[in-house]
Short mmCIF file of C-alpha atoms in Angstrom, two decimals:
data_model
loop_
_atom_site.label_atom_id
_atom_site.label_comp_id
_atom_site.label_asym_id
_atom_site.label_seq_id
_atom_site.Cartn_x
_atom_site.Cartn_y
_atom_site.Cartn_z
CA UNK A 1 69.94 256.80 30.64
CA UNK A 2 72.08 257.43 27.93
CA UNK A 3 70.60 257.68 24.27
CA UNK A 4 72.56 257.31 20.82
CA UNK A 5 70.43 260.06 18.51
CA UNK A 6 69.69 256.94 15.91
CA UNK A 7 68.74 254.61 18.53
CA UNK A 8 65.33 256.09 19.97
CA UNK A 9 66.06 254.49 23.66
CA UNK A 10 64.78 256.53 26.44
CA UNK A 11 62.72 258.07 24.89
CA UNK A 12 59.97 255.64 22.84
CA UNK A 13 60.97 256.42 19.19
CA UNK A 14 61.56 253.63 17.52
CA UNK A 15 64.73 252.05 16.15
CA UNK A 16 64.87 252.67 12.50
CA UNK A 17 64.10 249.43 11.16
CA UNK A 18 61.00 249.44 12.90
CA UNK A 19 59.69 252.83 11.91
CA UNK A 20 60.58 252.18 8.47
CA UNK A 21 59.29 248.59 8.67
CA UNK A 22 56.20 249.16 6.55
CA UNK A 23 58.33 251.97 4.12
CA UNK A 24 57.91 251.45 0.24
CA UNK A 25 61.58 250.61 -1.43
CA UNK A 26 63.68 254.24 -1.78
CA UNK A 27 63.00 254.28 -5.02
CA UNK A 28 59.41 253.93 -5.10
CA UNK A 29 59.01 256.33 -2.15
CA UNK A 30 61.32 259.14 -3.66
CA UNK A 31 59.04 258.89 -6.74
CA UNK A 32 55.49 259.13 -5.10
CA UNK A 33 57.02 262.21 -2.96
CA UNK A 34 57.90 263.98 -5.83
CA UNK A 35 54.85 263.65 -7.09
CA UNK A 36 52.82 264.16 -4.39
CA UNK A 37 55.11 267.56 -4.01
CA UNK A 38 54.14 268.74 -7.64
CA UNK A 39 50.87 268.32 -6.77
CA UNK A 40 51.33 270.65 -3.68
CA UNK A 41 53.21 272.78 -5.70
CA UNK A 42 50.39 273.08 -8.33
CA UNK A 43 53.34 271.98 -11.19
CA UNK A 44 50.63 268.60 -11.53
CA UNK A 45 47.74 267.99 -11.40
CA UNK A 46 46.36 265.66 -8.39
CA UNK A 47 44.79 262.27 -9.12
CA UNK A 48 41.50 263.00 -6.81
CA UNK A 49 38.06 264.34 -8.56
CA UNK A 50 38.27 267.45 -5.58
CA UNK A 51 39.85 269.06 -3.19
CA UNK A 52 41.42 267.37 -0.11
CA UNK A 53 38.79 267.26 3.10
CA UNK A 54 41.87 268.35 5.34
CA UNK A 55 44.98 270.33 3.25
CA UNK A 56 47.11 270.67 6.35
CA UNK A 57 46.58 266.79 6.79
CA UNK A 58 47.96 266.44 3.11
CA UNK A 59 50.29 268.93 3.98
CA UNK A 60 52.01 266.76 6.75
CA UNK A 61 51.67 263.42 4.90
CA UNK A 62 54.11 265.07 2.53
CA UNK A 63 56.34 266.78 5.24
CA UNK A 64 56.24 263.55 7.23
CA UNK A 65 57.11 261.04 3.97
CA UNK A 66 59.86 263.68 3.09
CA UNK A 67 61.26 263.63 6.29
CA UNK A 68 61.18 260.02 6.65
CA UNK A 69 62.41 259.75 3.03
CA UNK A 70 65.72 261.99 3.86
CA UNK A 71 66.16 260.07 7.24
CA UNK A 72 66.22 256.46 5.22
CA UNK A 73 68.75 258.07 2.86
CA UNK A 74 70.90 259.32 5.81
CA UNK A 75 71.27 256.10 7.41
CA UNK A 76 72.24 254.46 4.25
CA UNK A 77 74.64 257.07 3.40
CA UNK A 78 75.63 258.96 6.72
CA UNK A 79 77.91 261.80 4.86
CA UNK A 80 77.47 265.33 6.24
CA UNK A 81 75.09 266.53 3.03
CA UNK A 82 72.74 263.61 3.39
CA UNK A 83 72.48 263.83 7.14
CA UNK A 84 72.05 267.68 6.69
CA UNK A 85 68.98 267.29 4.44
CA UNK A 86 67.54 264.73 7.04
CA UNK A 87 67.97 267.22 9.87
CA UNK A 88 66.14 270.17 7.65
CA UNK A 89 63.13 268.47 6.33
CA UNK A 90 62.41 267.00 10.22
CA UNK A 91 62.73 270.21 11.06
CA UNK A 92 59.78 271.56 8.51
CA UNK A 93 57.33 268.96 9.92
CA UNK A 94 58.63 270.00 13.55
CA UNK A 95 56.88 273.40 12.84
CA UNK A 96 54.31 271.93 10.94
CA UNK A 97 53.07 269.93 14.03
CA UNK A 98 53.99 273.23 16.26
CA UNK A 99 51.23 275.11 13.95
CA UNK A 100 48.95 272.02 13.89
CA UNK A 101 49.40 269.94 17.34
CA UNK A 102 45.96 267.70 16.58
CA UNK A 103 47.99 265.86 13.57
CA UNK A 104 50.50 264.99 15.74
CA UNK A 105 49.74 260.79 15.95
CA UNK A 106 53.03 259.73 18.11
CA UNK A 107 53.32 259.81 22.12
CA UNK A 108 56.10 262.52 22.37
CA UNK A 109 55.47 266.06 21.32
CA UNK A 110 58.38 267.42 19.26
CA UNK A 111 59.59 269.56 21.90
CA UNK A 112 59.86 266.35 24.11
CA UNK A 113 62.83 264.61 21.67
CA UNK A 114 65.69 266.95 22.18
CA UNK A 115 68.55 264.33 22.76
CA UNK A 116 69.15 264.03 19.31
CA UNK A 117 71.23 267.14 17.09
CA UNK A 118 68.15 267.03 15.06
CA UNK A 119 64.64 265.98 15.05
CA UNK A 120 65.11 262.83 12.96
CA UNK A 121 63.87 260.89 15.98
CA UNK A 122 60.47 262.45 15.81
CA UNK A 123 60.23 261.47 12.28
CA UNK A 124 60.67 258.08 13.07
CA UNK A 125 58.01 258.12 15.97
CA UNK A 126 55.38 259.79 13.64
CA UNK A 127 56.16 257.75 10.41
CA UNK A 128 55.64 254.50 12.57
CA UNK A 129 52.72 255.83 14.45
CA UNK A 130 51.29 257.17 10.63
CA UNK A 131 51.79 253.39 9.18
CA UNK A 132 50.35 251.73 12.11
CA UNK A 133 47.18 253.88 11.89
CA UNK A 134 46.81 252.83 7.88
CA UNK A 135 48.53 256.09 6.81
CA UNK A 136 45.01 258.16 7.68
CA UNK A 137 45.84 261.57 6.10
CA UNK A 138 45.64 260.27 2.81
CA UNK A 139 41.87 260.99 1.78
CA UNK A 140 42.19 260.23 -1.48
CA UNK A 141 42.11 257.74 -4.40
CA UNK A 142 45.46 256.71 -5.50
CA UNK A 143 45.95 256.71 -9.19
CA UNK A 144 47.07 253.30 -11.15
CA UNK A 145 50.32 255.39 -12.11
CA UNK A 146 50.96 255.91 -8.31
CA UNK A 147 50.02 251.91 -7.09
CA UNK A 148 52.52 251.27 -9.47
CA UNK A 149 55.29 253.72 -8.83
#
């Protein structure tokens, strides 16, 4: 069966519309990444009284968001430099789930999507399998700043 890379047929990723069904606006979703990357990053401080119970969860919520992020700007805007930043941040949560397989919440391993240049397919699989499971690797109260971003 023959399988355009956006499309997800033949494979069980989902078209994007539905993986991104559940998505916050671009906007709002480029701001809460940022901010949950400064956190990472240690440039912010986190909203949570402690710690996070699982940091290579947190980890991949951001990798997985950022990927997702990238692949929602690439479909509006399919130009080379926005489809190359789509292809390089699914590849970061590729090796992420290589490193941590047990994170992993879709039916395909990332290995398994290879019909696609890129893994953006995989990033629409997890995303929707992330949203349908209430977004899980976020342990941690949300701050009023970040409901409202």
């Amino acid at each position: 069966m023959d399988a355009t890379p956006d499309s997800g047929e033949g494979i069980g990723a989902p078209p994007p519309h539905e993986a991104y069904a559940n998505a916050p606006d671009l906007r709002r979703e480029m701001h809460q990444v940022l901010a949950l990357g400064a956190e990472r990053d240690g440039r912010q401080a986190g909203p949570g009284t402690g710690p996070l119970v699982d940091a290579a969860a947190a980890e991949r919520a951001w990798l997985l968001r950022r990927a997702a992020l990238m692949d929602r700007m690439a479909l509006d805007d399919p130009a080379p430099g926005p489809v190359a930043a789509a292809a390089e941040t699914a590849g970061q949560l590729v090796l992420h789930d290589r490193r941590h397989p047990g994170l992993a919440a879709g039916p395909h391993h990332p290995d398994a999507i290879t019909l696609a240049p890129s893994h953006r397919l995989y990033v629409r699989q997890e995303y929707a399998a992330w949203t349908a499971a209430g977004r899980p690797d976020l342990n941690r109260p949300r701050s009023d700043k970040e409901k409202d971003a």
